[in-house]
GROMACS .gro file of C-alpha atoms in nm:
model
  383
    1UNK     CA    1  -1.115   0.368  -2.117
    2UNK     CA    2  -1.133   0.031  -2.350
    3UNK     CA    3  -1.168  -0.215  -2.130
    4UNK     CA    4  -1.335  -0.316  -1.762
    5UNK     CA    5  -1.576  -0.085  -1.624
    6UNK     CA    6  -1.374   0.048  -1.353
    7UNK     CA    7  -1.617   0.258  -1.216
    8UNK     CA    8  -1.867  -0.061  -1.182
    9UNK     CA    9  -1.741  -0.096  -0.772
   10UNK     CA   10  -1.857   0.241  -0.725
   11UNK     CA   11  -2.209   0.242  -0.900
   12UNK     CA   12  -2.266  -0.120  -0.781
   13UNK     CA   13  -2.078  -0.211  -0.468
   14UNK     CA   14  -1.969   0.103  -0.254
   15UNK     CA   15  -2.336   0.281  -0.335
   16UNK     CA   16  -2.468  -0.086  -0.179
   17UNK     CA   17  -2.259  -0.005   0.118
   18UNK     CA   18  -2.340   0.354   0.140
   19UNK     CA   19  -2.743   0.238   0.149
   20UNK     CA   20  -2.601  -0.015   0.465
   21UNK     CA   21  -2.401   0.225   0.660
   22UNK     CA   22  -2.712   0.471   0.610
   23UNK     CA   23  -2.911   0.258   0.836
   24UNK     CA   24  -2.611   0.255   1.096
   25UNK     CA   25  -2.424  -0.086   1.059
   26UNK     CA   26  -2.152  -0.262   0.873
   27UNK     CA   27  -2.249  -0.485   0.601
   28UNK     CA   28  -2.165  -0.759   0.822
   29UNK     CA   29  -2.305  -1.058   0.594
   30UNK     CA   30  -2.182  -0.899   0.284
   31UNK     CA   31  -1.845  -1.136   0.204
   32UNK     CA   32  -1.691  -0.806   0.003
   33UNK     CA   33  -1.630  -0.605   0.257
   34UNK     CA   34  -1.319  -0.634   0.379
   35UNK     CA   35  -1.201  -0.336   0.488
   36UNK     CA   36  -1.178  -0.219   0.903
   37UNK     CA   37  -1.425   0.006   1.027
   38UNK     CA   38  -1.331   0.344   0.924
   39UNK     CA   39  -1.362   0.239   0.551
   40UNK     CA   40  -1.722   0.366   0.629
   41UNK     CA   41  -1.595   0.662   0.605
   42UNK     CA   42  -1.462   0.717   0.253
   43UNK     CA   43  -1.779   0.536   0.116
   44UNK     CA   44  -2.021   0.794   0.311
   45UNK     CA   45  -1.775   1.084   0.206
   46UNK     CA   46  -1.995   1.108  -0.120
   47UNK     CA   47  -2.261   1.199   0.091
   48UNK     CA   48  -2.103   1.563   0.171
   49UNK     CA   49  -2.189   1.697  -0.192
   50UNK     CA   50  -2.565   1.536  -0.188
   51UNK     CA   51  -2.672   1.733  -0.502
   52UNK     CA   52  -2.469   1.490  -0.725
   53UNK     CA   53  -2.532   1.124  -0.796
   54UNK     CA   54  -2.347   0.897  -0.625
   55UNK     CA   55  -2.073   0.796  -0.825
   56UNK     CA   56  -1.973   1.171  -0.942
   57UNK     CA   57  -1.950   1.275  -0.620
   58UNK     CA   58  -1.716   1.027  -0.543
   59UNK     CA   59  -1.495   1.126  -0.812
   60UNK     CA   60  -1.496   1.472  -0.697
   61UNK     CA   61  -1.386   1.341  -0.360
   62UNK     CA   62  -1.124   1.150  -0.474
   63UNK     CA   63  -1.035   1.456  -0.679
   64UNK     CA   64  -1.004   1.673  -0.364
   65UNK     CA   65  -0.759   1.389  -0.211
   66UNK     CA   66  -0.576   1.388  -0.529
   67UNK     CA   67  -0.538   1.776  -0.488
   68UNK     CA   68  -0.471   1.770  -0.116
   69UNK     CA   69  -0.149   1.529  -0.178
   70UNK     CA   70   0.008   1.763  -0.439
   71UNK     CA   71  -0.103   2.049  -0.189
   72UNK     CA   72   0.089   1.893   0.071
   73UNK     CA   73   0.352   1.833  -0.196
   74UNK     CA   74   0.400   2.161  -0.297
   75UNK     CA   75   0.424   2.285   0.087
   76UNK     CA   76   0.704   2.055   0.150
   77UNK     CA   77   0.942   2.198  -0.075
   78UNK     CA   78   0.809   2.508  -0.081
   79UNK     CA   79   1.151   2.649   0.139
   80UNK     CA   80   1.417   2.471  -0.106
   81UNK     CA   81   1.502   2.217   0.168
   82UNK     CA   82   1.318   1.905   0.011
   83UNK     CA   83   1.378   1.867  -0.384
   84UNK     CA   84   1.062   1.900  -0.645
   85UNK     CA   85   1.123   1.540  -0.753
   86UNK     CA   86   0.870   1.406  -0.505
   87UNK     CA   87   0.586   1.672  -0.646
   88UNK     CA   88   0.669   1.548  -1.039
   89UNK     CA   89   0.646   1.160  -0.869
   90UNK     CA   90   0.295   1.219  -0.805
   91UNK     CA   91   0.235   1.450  -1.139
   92UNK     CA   92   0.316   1.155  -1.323
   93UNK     CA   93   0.228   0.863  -1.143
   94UNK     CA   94  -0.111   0.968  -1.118
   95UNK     CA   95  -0.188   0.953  -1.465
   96UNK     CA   96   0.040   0.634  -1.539
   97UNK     CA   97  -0.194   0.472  -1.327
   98UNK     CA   98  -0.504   0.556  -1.485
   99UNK     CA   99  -0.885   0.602  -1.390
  100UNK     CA  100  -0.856   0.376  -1.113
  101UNK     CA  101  -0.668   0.632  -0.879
  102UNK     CA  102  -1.026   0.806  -0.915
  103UNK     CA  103  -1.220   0.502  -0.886
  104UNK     CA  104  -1.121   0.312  -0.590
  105UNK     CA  105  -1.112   0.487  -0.221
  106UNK     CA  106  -0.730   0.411  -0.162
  107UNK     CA  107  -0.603   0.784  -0.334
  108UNK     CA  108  -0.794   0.937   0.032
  109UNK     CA  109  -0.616   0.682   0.267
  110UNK     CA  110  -0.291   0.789   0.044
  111UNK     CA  111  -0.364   1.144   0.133
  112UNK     CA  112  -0.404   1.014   0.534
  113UNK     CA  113  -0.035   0.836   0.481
  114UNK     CA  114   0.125   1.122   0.325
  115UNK     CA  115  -0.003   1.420   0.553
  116UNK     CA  116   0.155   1.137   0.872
  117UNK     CA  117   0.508   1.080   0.681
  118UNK     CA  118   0.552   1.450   0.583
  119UNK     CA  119   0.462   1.490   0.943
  120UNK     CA  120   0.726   1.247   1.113
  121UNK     CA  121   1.005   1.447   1.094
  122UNK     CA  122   0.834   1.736   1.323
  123UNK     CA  123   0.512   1.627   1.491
  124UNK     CA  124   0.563   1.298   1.586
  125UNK     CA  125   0.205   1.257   1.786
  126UNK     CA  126   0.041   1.379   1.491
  127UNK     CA  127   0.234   1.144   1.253
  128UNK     CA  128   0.138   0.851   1.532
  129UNK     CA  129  -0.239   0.951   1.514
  130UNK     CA  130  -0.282   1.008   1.167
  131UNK     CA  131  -0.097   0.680   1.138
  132UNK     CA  132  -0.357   0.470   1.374
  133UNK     CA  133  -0.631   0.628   1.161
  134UNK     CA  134  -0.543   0.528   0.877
  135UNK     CA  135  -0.452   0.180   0.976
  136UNK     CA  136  -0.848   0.186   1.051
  137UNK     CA  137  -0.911   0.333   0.672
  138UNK     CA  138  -0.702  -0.007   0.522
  139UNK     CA  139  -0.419  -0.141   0.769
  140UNK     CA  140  -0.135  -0.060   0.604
  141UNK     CA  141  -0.021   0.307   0.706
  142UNK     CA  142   0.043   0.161   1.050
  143UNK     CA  143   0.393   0.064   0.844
  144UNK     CA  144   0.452   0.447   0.808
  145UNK     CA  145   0.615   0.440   1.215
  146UNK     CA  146   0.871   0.140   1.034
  147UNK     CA  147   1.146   0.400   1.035
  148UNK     CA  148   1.066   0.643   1.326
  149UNK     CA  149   1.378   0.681   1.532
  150UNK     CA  150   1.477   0.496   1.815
  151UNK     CA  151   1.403   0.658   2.182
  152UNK     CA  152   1.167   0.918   2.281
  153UNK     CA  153   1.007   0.975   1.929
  154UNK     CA  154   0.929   0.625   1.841
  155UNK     CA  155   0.767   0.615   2.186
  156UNK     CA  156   0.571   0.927   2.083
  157UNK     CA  157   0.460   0.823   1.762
  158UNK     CA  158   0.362   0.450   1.831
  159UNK     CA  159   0.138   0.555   2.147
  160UNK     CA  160  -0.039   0.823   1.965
  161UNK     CA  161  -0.082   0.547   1.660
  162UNK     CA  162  -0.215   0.345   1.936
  163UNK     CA  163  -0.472   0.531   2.135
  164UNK     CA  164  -0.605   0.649   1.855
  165UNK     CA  165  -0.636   0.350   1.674
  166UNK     CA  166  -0.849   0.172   1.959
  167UNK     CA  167  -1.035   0.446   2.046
  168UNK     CA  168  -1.187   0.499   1.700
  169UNK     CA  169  -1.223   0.136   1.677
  170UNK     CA  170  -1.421   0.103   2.030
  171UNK     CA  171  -1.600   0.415   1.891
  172UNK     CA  172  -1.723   0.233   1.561
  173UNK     CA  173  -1.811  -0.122   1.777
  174UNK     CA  174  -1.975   0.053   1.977
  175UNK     CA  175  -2.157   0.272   1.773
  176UNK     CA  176  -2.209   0.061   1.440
  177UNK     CA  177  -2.295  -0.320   1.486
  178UNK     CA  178  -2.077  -0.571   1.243
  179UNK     CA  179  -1.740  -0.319   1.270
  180UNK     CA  180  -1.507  -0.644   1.319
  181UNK     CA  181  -1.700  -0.845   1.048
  182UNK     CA  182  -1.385  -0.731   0.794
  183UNK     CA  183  -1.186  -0.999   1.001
  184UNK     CA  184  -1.344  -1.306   0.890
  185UNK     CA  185  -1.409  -1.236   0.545
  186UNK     CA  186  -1.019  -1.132   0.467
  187UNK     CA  187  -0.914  -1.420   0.629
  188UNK     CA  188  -1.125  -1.633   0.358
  189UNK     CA  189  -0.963  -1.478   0.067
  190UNK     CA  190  -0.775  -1.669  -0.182
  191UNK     CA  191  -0.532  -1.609  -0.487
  192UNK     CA  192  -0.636  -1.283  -0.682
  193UNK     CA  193  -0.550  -1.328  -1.082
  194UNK     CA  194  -0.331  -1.024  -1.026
  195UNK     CA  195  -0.119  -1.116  -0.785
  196UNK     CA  196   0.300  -1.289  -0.785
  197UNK     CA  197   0.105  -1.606  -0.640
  198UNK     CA  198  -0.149  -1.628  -0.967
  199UNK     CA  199   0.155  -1.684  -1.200
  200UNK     CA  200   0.174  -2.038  -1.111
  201UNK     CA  201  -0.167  -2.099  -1.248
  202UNK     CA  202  -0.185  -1.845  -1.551
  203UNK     CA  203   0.114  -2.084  -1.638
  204UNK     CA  204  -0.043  -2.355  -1.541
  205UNK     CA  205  -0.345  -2.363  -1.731
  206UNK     CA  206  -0.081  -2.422  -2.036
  207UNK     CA  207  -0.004  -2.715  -1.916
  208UNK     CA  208  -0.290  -2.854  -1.856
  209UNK     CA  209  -0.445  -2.726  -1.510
  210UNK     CA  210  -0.840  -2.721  -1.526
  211UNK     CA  211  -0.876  -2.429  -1.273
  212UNK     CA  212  -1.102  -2.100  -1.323
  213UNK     CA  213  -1.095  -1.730  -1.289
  214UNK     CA  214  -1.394  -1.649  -1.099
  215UNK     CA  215  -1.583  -1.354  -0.916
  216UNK     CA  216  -1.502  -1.453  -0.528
  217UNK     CA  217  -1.523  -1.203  -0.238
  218UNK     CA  218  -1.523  -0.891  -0.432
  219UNK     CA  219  -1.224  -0.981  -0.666
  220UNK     CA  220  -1.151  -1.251  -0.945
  221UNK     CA  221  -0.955  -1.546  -0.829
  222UNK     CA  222  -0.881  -1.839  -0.895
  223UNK     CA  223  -1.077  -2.153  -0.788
  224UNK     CA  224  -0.916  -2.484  -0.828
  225UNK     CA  225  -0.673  -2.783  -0.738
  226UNK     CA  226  -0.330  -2.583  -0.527
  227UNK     CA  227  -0.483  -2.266  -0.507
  228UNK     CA  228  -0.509  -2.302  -0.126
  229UNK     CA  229  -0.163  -2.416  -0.107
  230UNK     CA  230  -0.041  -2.121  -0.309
  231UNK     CA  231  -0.231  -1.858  -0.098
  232UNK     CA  232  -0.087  -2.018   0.230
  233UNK     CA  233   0.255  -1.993   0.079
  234UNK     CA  234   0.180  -1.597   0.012
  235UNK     CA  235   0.089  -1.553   0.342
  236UNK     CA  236   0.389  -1.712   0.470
  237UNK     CA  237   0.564  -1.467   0.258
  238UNK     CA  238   0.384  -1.200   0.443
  239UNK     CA  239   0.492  -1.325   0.741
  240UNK     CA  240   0.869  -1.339   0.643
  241UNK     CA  241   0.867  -1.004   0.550
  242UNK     CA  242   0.717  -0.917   0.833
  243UNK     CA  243   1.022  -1.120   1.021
  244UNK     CA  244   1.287  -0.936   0.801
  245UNK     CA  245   1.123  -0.589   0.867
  246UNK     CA  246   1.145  -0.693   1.278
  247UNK     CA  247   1.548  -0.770   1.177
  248UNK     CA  248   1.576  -0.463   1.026
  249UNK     CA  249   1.456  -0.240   1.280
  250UNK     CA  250   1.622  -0.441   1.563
  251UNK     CA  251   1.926  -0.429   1.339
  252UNK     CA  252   1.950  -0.047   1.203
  253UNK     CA  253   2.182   0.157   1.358
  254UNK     CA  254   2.190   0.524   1.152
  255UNK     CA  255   1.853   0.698   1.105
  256UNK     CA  256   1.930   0.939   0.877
  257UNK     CA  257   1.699   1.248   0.720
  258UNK     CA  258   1.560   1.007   0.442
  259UNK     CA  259   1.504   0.709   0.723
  260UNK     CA  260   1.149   0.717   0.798
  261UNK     CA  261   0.985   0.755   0.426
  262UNK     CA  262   1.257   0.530   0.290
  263UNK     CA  263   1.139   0.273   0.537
  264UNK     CA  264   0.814   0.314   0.514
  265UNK     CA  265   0.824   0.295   0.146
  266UNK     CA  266   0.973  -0.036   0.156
  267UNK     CA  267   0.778  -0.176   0.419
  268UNK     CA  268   0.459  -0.147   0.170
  269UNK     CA  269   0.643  -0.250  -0.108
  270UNK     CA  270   0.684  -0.547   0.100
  271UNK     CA  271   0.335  -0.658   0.186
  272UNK     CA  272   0.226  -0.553  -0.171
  273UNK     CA  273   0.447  -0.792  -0.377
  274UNK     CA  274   0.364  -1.078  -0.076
  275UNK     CA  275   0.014  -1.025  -0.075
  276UNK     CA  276  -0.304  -1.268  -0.212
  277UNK     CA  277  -0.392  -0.984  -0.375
  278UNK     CA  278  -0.232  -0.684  -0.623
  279UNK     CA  279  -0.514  -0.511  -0.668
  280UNK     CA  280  -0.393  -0.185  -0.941
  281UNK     CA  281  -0.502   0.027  -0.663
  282UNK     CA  282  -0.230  -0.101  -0.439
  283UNK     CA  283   0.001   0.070  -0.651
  284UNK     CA  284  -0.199   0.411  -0.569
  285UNK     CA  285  -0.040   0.392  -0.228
  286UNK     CA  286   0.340   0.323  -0.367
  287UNK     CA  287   0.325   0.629  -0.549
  288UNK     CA  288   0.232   0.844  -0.286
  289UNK     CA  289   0.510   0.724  -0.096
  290UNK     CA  290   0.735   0.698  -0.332
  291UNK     CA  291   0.673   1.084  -0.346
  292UNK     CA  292   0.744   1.197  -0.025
  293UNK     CA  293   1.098   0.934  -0.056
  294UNK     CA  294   1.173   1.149  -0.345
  295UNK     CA  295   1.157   1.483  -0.187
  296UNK     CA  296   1.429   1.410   0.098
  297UNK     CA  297   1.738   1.461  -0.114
  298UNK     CA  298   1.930   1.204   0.036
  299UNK     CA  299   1.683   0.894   0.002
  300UNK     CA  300   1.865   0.585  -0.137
  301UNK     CA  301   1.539   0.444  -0.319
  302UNK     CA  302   1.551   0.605  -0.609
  303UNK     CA  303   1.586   0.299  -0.815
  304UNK     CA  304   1.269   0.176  -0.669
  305UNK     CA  305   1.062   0.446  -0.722
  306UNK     CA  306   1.159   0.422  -1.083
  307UNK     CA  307   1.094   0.062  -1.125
  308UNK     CA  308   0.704   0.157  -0.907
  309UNK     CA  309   0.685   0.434  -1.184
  310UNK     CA  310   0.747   0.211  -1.484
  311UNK     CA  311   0.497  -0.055  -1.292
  312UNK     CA  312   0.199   0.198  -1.305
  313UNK     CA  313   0.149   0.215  -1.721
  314UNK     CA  314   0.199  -0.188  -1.724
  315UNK     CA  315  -0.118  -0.206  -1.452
  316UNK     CA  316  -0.376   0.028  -1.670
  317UNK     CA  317  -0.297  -0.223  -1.926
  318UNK     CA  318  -0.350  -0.513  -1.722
  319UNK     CA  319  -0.663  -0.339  -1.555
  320UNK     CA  320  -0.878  -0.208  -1.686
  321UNK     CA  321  -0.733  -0.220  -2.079
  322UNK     CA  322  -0.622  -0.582  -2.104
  323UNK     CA  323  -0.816  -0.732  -1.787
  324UNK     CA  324  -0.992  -0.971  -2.038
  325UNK     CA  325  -0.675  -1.145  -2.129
  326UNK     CA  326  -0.538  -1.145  -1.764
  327UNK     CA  327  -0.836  -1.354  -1.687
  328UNK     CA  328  -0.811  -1.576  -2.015
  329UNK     CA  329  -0.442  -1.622  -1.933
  330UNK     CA  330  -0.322  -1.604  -2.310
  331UNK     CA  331   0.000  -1.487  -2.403
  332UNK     CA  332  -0.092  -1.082  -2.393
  333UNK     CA  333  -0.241  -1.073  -2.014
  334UNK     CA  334   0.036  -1.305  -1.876
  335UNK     CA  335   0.305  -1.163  -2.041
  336UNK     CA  336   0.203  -0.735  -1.909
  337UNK     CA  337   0.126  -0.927  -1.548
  338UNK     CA  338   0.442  -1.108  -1.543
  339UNK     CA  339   0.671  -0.804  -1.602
  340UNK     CA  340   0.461  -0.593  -1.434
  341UNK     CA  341   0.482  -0.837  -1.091
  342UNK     CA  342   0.883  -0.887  -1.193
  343UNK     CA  343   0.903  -0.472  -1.183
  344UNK     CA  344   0.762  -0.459  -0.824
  345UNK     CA  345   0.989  -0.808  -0.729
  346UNK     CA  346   1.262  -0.634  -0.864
  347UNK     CA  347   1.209  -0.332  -0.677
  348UNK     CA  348   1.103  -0.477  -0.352
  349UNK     CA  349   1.467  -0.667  -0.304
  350UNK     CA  350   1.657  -0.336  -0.405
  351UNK     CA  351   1.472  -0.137  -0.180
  352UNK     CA  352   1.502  -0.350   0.085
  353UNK     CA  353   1.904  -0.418   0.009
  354UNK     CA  354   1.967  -0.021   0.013
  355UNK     CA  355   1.782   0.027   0.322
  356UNK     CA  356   1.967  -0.248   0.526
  357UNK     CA  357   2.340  -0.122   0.362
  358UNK     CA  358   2.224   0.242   0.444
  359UNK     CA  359   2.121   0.190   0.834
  360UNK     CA  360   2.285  -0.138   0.929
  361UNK     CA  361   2.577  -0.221   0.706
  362UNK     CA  362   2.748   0.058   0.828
  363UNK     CA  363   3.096   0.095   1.025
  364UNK     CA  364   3.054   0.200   1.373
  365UNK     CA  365   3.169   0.514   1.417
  366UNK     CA  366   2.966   0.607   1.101
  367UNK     CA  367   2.674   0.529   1.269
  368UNK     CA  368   2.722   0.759   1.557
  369UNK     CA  369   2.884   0.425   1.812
  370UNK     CA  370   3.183   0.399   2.003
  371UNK     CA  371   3.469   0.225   1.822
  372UNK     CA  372   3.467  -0.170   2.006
  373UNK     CA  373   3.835  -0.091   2.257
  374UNK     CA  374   4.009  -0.357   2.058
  375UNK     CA  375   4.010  -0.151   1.713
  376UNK     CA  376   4.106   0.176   1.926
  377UNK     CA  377   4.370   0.022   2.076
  378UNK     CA  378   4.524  -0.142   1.708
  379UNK     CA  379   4.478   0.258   1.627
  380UNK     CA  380   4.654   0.373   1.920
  381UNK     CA  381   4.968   0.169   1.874
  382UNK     CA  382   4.975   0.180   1.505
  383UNK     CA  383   4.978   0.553   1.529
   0.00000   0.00000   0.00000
């Protein structure tokens, strides 16, 4: 691909972790890891097919992930019940996206997510643990239990999510020294040129802002005057989506069929539009959702998973094709990163708009309640 490199993070900075985890500990004074403990994972995986170098065996495992999600795919709607719309999602999101589903470890914690959501709607304890583990991989499939029913199956699912979540994680402390060391150097990241915060300074350096794109804990960011400021203003973002999600599940009264993968999808669309950082691979794990939404027939987000689909092509140009001009800020970089961001803004609020009308703007008795006596009675001496 013209270009970045994007394989550089694999020949240069997951082979330096695979040397570190060798020896038995996290790279605990290495500022780009960032990732909890079970990360290690996916960068020894490579080591399963030691006759290859490095990098093309890690390819060829994120080839087998790649094949196990349209494997599970396939199964899913293998009976007629779920529609082959989700399986042609990930057909041709994959390659929309580019070389970095191949490149990056996220496609393998996509296959994690995908084998838990497919699971929710039958094996709830499996969802819950495949759910905790891959919250350990990168944090956010613990949002796949968003949409789990009320009552004996959210119970189900969250405690399995739970136990296995700290056991694994007492297992890696215990076993690997430096496990927690992700903690401190996540919290000390700052605006990523990629992500919604960064247009205020690719727009700002037209008018007259000195800052710089720079190499800074694994990514390139922006150093300079605000950029604090803006990066506490995304994580306050963050946080009030985290405060509508909390509404929304207090609020939601009708789980339907499409509930839990519709609500899960949103839920990451969520924290990836608020976050510091858009890396393109963030987009891996929207399409993999967006693929199991598609295969319930009745999901309401199919908007959204359009607007994620027309988002992939617009971030392979922005990384790794035009990644040069995204850092110079000229016209070219800003204007594929603007409607690229304005793409997942856009489909972010619909999302979350069809998933509130569908489960709480709903009448009463459509949502399975008791008419309030006051409306029965109107009914009762109307009739």
């Amino acid at each position: 691909m013209p270009g970045s490199d994007v394989g550089i993070d694999i020949e240069v900075i997951y082979r330096r972790w695979y040397g570190v985890f060798s020896t038995g500990v996290f790279p605990y004074d290495d500022v780009t890891w960032q990732y909890p403990p079970a990360a290690a994972l996916a960068v020894l995986s490579p080591g399963l097919l030691p006759f290859l170098d490095y990098a093309h065996a890690f390819f060829l495992v994120c080839f087998a992930a790649d094949a196990a999600i349209l494997g599970m795919l396939l199964y899913a709607v293998r009976n007629g019940r779920r529609s082959a719309r989700g399986v042609w999602v990930w057909v041709l999101g994959v390659p929309l996206l580019g070389p970095i589903v191949y490149a990056r470890y996220d496609v393998m914690v996509t296959a994690v997510a995908v084998a838990g959501l497919l699971a929710l709607g039958r094996r709830t304890r499996l969802a819950g643990a495949l759910a905790g583990f891959g919250a350990l991989l990168k944090v956010w499939p613990v949002l796949l239990l968003a949409g789990v029913p009320r009552g004996a199956r959210t119970r189900s699912a969250w405690s399995s999510a739970l136990v296995t979540g700290v056991v694994l994680l007492m297992l890696f402390a215990a076993a690997m020294p430096g496990a927690l060391a992700f903690l401190t150097f996540q919290r000390d990241r700052g605006t990523e040129v990629e992500s919604l915060g960064s247009m205020v300074f690719h727009l700002a350096r037209h008018f007259g802002w000195h800052g710089r794109a720079r190499l800074h804990y694994g990514s390139v960011e922006f150093l300079g005057r605000h950029v604090h400021a803006v990066s506490a203003l995304a994580l306050g973002l963050s946080l009030v989506a985290f405060g509508w999600l909390l509404l929304w599940r207090l609020r939601a009264r009708r789980f339907e069929e499409c509930t839990p993968s519709d609500a899960a999808f949103t839920a990451v669309l969520l924290f990836t539009t608020t976050s510091r950082v858009i890396s393109p691979q963030y987009v891996v794990w929207l399409i993999g959702l967006a693929a199991v939404c598609a295969t319930v027939r009745s999901t309401r987000q199919g908007l959204p998973i359009v607007l994620v689909l027309l988002a992939a092509p617009l971030t392979q140009l922005e990384f790794p094709i035009w990644f040069r001009h995204v850092i110079a800020s000229d016209m070219l970089g800003v204007a594929t990163l603007t409607l690229r961001n304005a793409l997942l803004v856009v489909a972010t609020v619909v999302a979350c708009r069809r998933l509130w009308r569908a489960t709480v703007s709903v009448p009463p008795s459509v949502a399975g309640e008791p008419e309030p006596p006051a409306e029965r009675a109107s009914e009762l001496v109307s009739g």
